[in-house]
XYZ file of C-alpha atoms in Angstrom:
367
model
C 22.235 -8.364 -70.877
C 19.854 -11.801 -70.082
C 21.957 -11.670 -66.725
C 21.425 -8.048 -65.774
C 17.920 -9.054 -66.467
C 17.868 -11.778 -63.806
C 19.516 -10.094 -61.306
C 16.917 -6.690 -61.622
C 14.152 -9.908 -61.603
C 15.945 -11.227 -58.302
C 15.869 -7.810 -56.475
C 12.582 -7.395 -57.521
C 11.883 -10.636 -55.890
C 13.256 -9.752 -52.337
C 11.622 -6.147 -52.575
C 8.412 -7.600 -52.934
C 9.237 -10.344 -49.803
C 9.875 -7.600 -47.680
C 6.173 -6.877 -46.532
C 5.448 -10.314 -45.696
C 8.705 -10.924 -43.975
C 7.840 -7.552 -41.794
C 4.269 -9.056 -41.075
C 6.129 -12.343 -39.576
C 8.355 -10.223 -37.685
C 5.920 -7.987 -35.942
C 3.233 -10.169 -35.305
C 4.524 -13.159 -34.558
C 7.526 -11.746 -33.009
C 8.143 -7.732 -31.869
C 4.123 -7.231 -30.815
C 4.091 -10.089 -28.744
C 6.921 -9.822 -27.300
C 6.319 -6.134 -26.113
C 2.933 -7.799 -25.080
C 4.701 -10.031 -22.617
C 6.901 -7.469 -21.404
C 3.717 -5.173 -20.041
C 2.510 -8.361 -18.677
C 5.682 -9.019 -16.487
C 5.129 -4.981 -15.510
C 1.798 -5.591 -14.632
C 2.658 -8.560 -12.458
C 5.194 -7.386 -10.598
C 2.501 -4.756 -10.349
C -0.072 -6.927 -8.804
C 2.359 -8.290 -6.441
C 3.556 -5.289 -4.787
C 0.020 -4.270 -4.568
C -0.978 -7.504 -2.645
C 1.843 -7.192 -0.309
C 1.200 -3.558 0.426
C -2.390 -4.068 1.017
C -2.063 -7.004 3.554
C 0.743 -5.426 5.231
C -1.405 -2.416 5.928
C -4.294 -4.601 7.379
C -1.808 -6.350 9.723
C -1.227 -3.338 11.526
C -4.827 -2.426 12.287
C -5.895 -3.084 15.621
C -8.738 -5.013 14.814
C -10.738 -6.859 11.487
C -12.950 -4.196 11.040
C -10.527 -1.568 10.569
C -8.008 -3.614 8.852
C -10.851 -4.815 6.440
C -11.377 -0.983 5.803
C -7.561 -0.364 5.438
C -6.970 -2.973 3.116
C -9.949 -1.784 0.963
C -8.648 1.614 1.092
C -4.921 0.699 0.035
C -6.698 -1.309 -2.889
C -8.621 1.720 -4.260
C -5.187 4.017 -4.396
C -3.594 0.944 -6.267
C -6.711 0.822 -8.469
C -6.750 4.848 -9.226
C -2.836 4.874 -9.990
C -1.281 6.215 -12.987
C 0.612 2.752 -13.705
C -2.347 0.604 -13.500
C -3.946 2.948 -16.244
C -1.425 2.748 -18.118
C -0.778 -0.852 -18.086
C -4.855 -1.694 -18.506
C -5.117 -3.514 -15.304
C -8.667 -3.984 -14.436
C -9.709 -5.873 -11.213
C -11.082 -9.039 -10.700
C -14.175 -9.341 -8.359
C -12.417 -9.017 -4.684
C -14.253 -6.934 -2.009
C -16.717 -4.352 -3.289
C -15.461 -5.041 -6.806
C -11.591 -3.948 -5.652
C -9.831 -7.064 -7.096
C -8.621 -7.775 -3.382
C -9.718 -10.234 -0.846
C -9.039 -10.487 2.977
C -8.624 -14.095 4.625
C -7.515 -14.912 7.865
C -5.339 -17.879 8.507
C -4.644 -19.365 11.714
C -2.239 -22.197 12.173
C -1.905 -24.563 15.305
C 1.466 -24.128 16.555
C 1.604 -27.415 18.289
C 0.067 -29.375 15.477
C 0.433 -27.351 12.369
C -2.612 -27.573 11.167
C -4.145 -24.329 9.677
C -7.859 -23.180 9.310
C -8.889 -20.016 7.222
C -11.804 -17.523 7.629
C -12.817 -15.366 4.839
C -12.927 -13.831 2.302
C -13.683 -10.642 4.206
C -14.915 -11.763 7.238
C -13.403 -11.990 10.655
C -12.370 -15.089 12.878
C -15.657 -17.716 13.623
C -14.999 -18.801 17.085
C -12.922 -18.249 19.974
C -9.239 -16.230 19.116
C -6.200 -18.180 21.055
C -3.203 -16.040 20.557
C -1.520 -18.663 22.797
C -1.815 -21.809 20.685
C -2.331 -20.235 17.353
C -0.581 -17.873 14.532
C -2.775 -15.690 13.289
C -1.707 -14.117 9.736
C -3.846 -12.089 7.307
C -3.640 -13.223 3.523
C -4.418 -10.767 0.897
C -5.565 -12.266 -2.794
C -5.771 -10.402 -5.147
C -6.577 -10.577 -9.065
C -6.529 -8.783 -11.997
C -7.105 -8.746 -16.062
C -3.943 -7.590 -17.955
C -5.412 -6.171 -21.280
C -2.995 -6.541 -24.153
C -0.545 -3.318 -24.322
C -1.363 -3.970 -28.507
C -4.329 -5.875 -28.850
C -4.053 -8.272 -32.098
C -7.368 -9.515 -31.092
C -8.679 -8.764 -34.927
C -5.982 -11.045 -36.277
C -8.024 -14.237 -36.766
C -5.589 -17.233 -35.706
C -4.826 -14.202 -32.753
C -8.495 -13.978 -31.291
C -8.846 -15.372 -27.800
C -5.044 -15.614 -26.820
C -4.880 -14.594 -23.678
C -2.161 -11.288 -23.858
C -2.154 -11.517 -27.236
C -5.385 -10.971 -28.150
C -7.747 -11.109 -24.964
C -6.879 -10.287 -21.289
C -4.367 -11.943 -19.649
C -5.631 -12.882 -15.748
C -3.337 -12.690 -13.040
C -3.221 -13.611 -9.227
C -1.365 -13.462 -6.293
C -1.464 -13.740 -2.868
C 1.078 -12.696 0.423
C 0.372 -12.962 4.157
C 1.459 -11.266 7.266
C 1.550 -12.127 10.585
C -1.435 -10.055 12.641
C 0.129 -7.223 14.987
C -3.532 -7.530 17.295
C -4.040 -11.068 17.419
C -6.858 -10.005 20.158
C -8.390 -7.844 18.024
C -9.511 -10.508 15.808
C -12.182 -11.251 18.340
C -15.831 -9.966 18.614
C -18.138 -10.083 21.542
C -19.587 -13.582 20.576
C -16.541 -14.899 19.782
C -13.905 -13.567 22.372
C -10.029 -14.210 23.232
C -8.964 -17.154 24.867
C -7.247 -16.871 28.120
C -3.937 -19.055 29.278
C -6.295 -21.603 30.992
C -7.698 -22.273 27.848
C -11.284 -21.559 28.872
C -13.021 -17.831 26.894
C -13.195 -14.712 28.430
C -16.398 -12.941 29.876
C -18.104 -11.023 27.800
C -17.908 -7.457 28.577
C -19.334 -4.089 27.460
C -16.343 -1.897 26.511
C -16.767 1.680 27.223
C -17.619 4.316 24.637
C -14.823 4.757 22.460
C -12.005 2.569 23.712
C -10.713 0.056 21.874
C -9.112 -2.287 24.430
C -7.774 -4.166 21.374
C -5.400 -1.882 20.298
C -2.964 -2.581 22.844
C 0.950 -1.108 22.590
C 2.480 -4.406 21.688
C 2.907 -5.575 18.335
C 3.921 -8.983 17.174
C 7.640 -8.400 17.775
C 7.155 -7.052 21.067
C 7.827 -3.246 20.343
C 5.484 -1.314 22.317
C 3.695 2.566 21.124
C 5.237 5.279 22.573
C 1.847 5.933 24.420
C 0.430 2.474 25.017
C -2.832 4.194 27.273
C -3.739 6.623 24.736
C -7.379 4.748 24.301
C -7.740 4.741 27.910
C -7.145 8.336 28.464
C -9.574 9.091 25.004
C -11.932 7.145 27.146
C -11.690 8.764 30.309
C -12.156 12.137 28.932
C -15.482 10.944 27.570
C -15.011 11.615 23.736
C -15.666 9.305 21.223
C -13.275 7.726 18.546
C -14.684 8.654 15.153
C -11.899 7.017 13.004
C -8.102 5.492 13.074
C -5.810 3.773 11.423
C -2.131 2.394 11.625
C 0.548 2.508 8.444
C 3.786 3.106 8.049
C 5.213 6.300 6.390
C 8.579 5.684 4.188
C 11.594 8.447 4.668
C 12.226 8.244 0.895
C 8.384 9.095 -0.107
C 8.823 12.471 -1.569
C 4.952 12.682 -1.761
C 2.265 12.979 0.952
C 1.009 9.368 2.010
C -2.571 9.166 2.203
C -4.101 8.062 5.581
C -8.352 7.265 4.275
C -8.678 9.095 7.693
C -11.357 11.760 7.217
C -10.824 14.539 9.784
C -13.644 17.446 10.103
C -13.226 21.069 11.665
C -12.654 21.406 15.401
C -11.412 17.516 15.171
C -8.686 16.546 17.576
C -5.925 14.637 15.814
C -4.052 11.689 18.381
C -0.993 10.405 16.599
C 1.286 7.582 18.012
C 4.516 6.218 17.312
C 6.759 2.768 17.559
C 9.057 3.088 20.057
C 11.758 1.997 17.538
C 10.224 4.334 14.522
C 13.462 6.161 13.014
C 14.459 7.506 9.695
C 18.090 8.570 8.384
C 17.543 11.927 6.452
C 20.183 14.045 4.936
C 22.290 14.607 2.142
C 25.808 12.750 2.460
C 26.574 11.230 5.935
C 22.898 10.469 7.082
C 21.194 11.572 10.303
C 18.871 9.097 12.497
C 15.785 11.340 13.700
C 12.206 10.205 15.319
C 8.795 11.800 14.282
C 10.310 15.313 16.099
C 13.273 15.602 13.310
C 17.094 16.396 13.684
C 19.474 18.776 11.929
C 21.074 17.486 8.624
C 22.381 18.208 5.311
C 19.304 19.162 2.937
C 19.637 19.121 -0.875
C 21.303 22.460 -1.263
C 24.403 21.894 1.349
C 22.186 23.951 4.033
C 22.027 22.478 7.709
C 18.421 22.465 8.050
C 15.960 20.868 10.773
C 14.495 18.183 8.943
C 13.084 14.882 8.756
C 9.948 15.296 10.580
C 6.417 14.023 10.313
C 4.253 16.665 9.008
C 0.608 16.597 8.411
C -1.838 18.393 6.152
C -5.598 18.961 6.161
C -7.480 20.742 3.044
C -4.507 23.466 2.330
C -3.113 23.746 6.067
C 0.421 22.051 6.990
C 1.325 21.054 10.577
C 3.600 19.311 12.499
C 3.097 16.201 13.918
C 6.132 14.757 15.687
C 6.654 13.464 19.032
C 5.960 15.944 21.121
C 3.067 16.607 19.704
C 0.345 13.838 21.024
C -2.733 15.371 20.074
C -3.154 18.449 17.703
C -6.236 20.349 16.525
C -7.918 19.784 13.054
C -6.637 23.485 11.658
C -10.141 25.994 11.583
C -11.959 25.780 8.298
C -10.193 22.443 6.981
C -11.678 19.067 6.453
C -11.107 15.560 4.176
C -8.625 12.997 4.303
C -5.632 13.435 6.503
C -2.740 13.275 4.607
C 0.908 12.872 6.388
C 4.621 12.291 5.072
C 8.362 12.736 6.167
C 9.425 16.667 5.799
C 12.584 17.245 4.218
C 13.692 20.932 3.103
C 11.834 21.852 -0.330
C 8.911 20.048 1.176
C 6.273 16.997 0.102
C 5.335 16.916 -3.206
C 7.665 19.238 -4.610
C 8.073 19.192 -8.181
C 11.848 20.365 -8.067
C 13.760 17.355 -9.109
C 16.653 18.100 -6.935
C 14.506 17.913 -3.733
C 12.955 14.517 -4.818
C 16.222 13.052 -5.646
C 17.141 13.907 -2.092
C 14.306 12.748 -0.741
C 15.557 8.632 -2.523
C 18.969 9.114 -0.032
C 16.557 8.896 2.988
C 16.659 5.087 5.300
C 13.688 3.587 7.282
C 10.263 3.407 8.009
C 8.305 5.346 10.935
C 4.881 2.952 11.920
C 2.189 5.659 13.191
C -1.008 5.220 14.617
C -3.800 8.039 14.017
C -7.282 8.465 16.011
C -9.345 10.876 15.286
C -11.932 12.044 18.214
C -14.928 14.364 18.010
């Protein structure tokens, strides 16, 4: 009888210790571990945002356009569902977006570097013959704990557990148009080492947006700005961005278009996508016949635009299109596959993931 009582007492003691054990398990191991996992996810997201922001800036023809594209890209990340899900809050940055843009000039002879910024262009002459110019993006966020244990006295104020965790990353990308960093007061240096003469640019002409990139690849229409200027029209908006072949949703350009505007489109000469099911078919922005998600042979892999509710082709052969009548707003573009962009059909979206390649696109809106 005594042994049975002792056995029951021991069992009861073990049961009474269970809540304490669970408390220790959850508050000291499980909950902090969950928070650390989400902080890791936030870190990957922030680094991706930094690289995306600065890559978009580096493609632009001048610093003003680069800063605007950098800001737009940062805002797209901030408005994304992932940012909200991970409880990420931008920390300071240009106009509160959480990101700042710098320019680094490295002397190729001495290796010394100078930094300009944040969010200002180069002060002093620009010399692309003697210096390498890079954009540097710095992004910072405060990440709230996914499970906030701040109410626990001894965990209050612990970053990532009971208080926000501060994360910051930086990324570099070489400027594709270093001459565009020059201003009227800070002209580009010529090969002889003296400053160029300050000349007033013709209205609407953007001579900084020449065709050659840092890799030597030319645009298909290198004289597009000269043609626009000769027509007497003025440029209302412009940008340069990359469109991935495997992106199943519309790509935001941040370019605003109104009814009656002319939209000029240009592509890098080496730009191509590989599209289709099974054996991929190479195509430029005009597309090519390839196997669709339902095994039919269709012309797909061509660039398509969308303004308002109207979709239209923006292939290589369409160097200029008129904005659809009665439509205005942000221009969206993307690689068209059978089933359409932003399709909800899982088979269509899966087919997009098989594609490869990116295409650089230059968009100029003339009014």
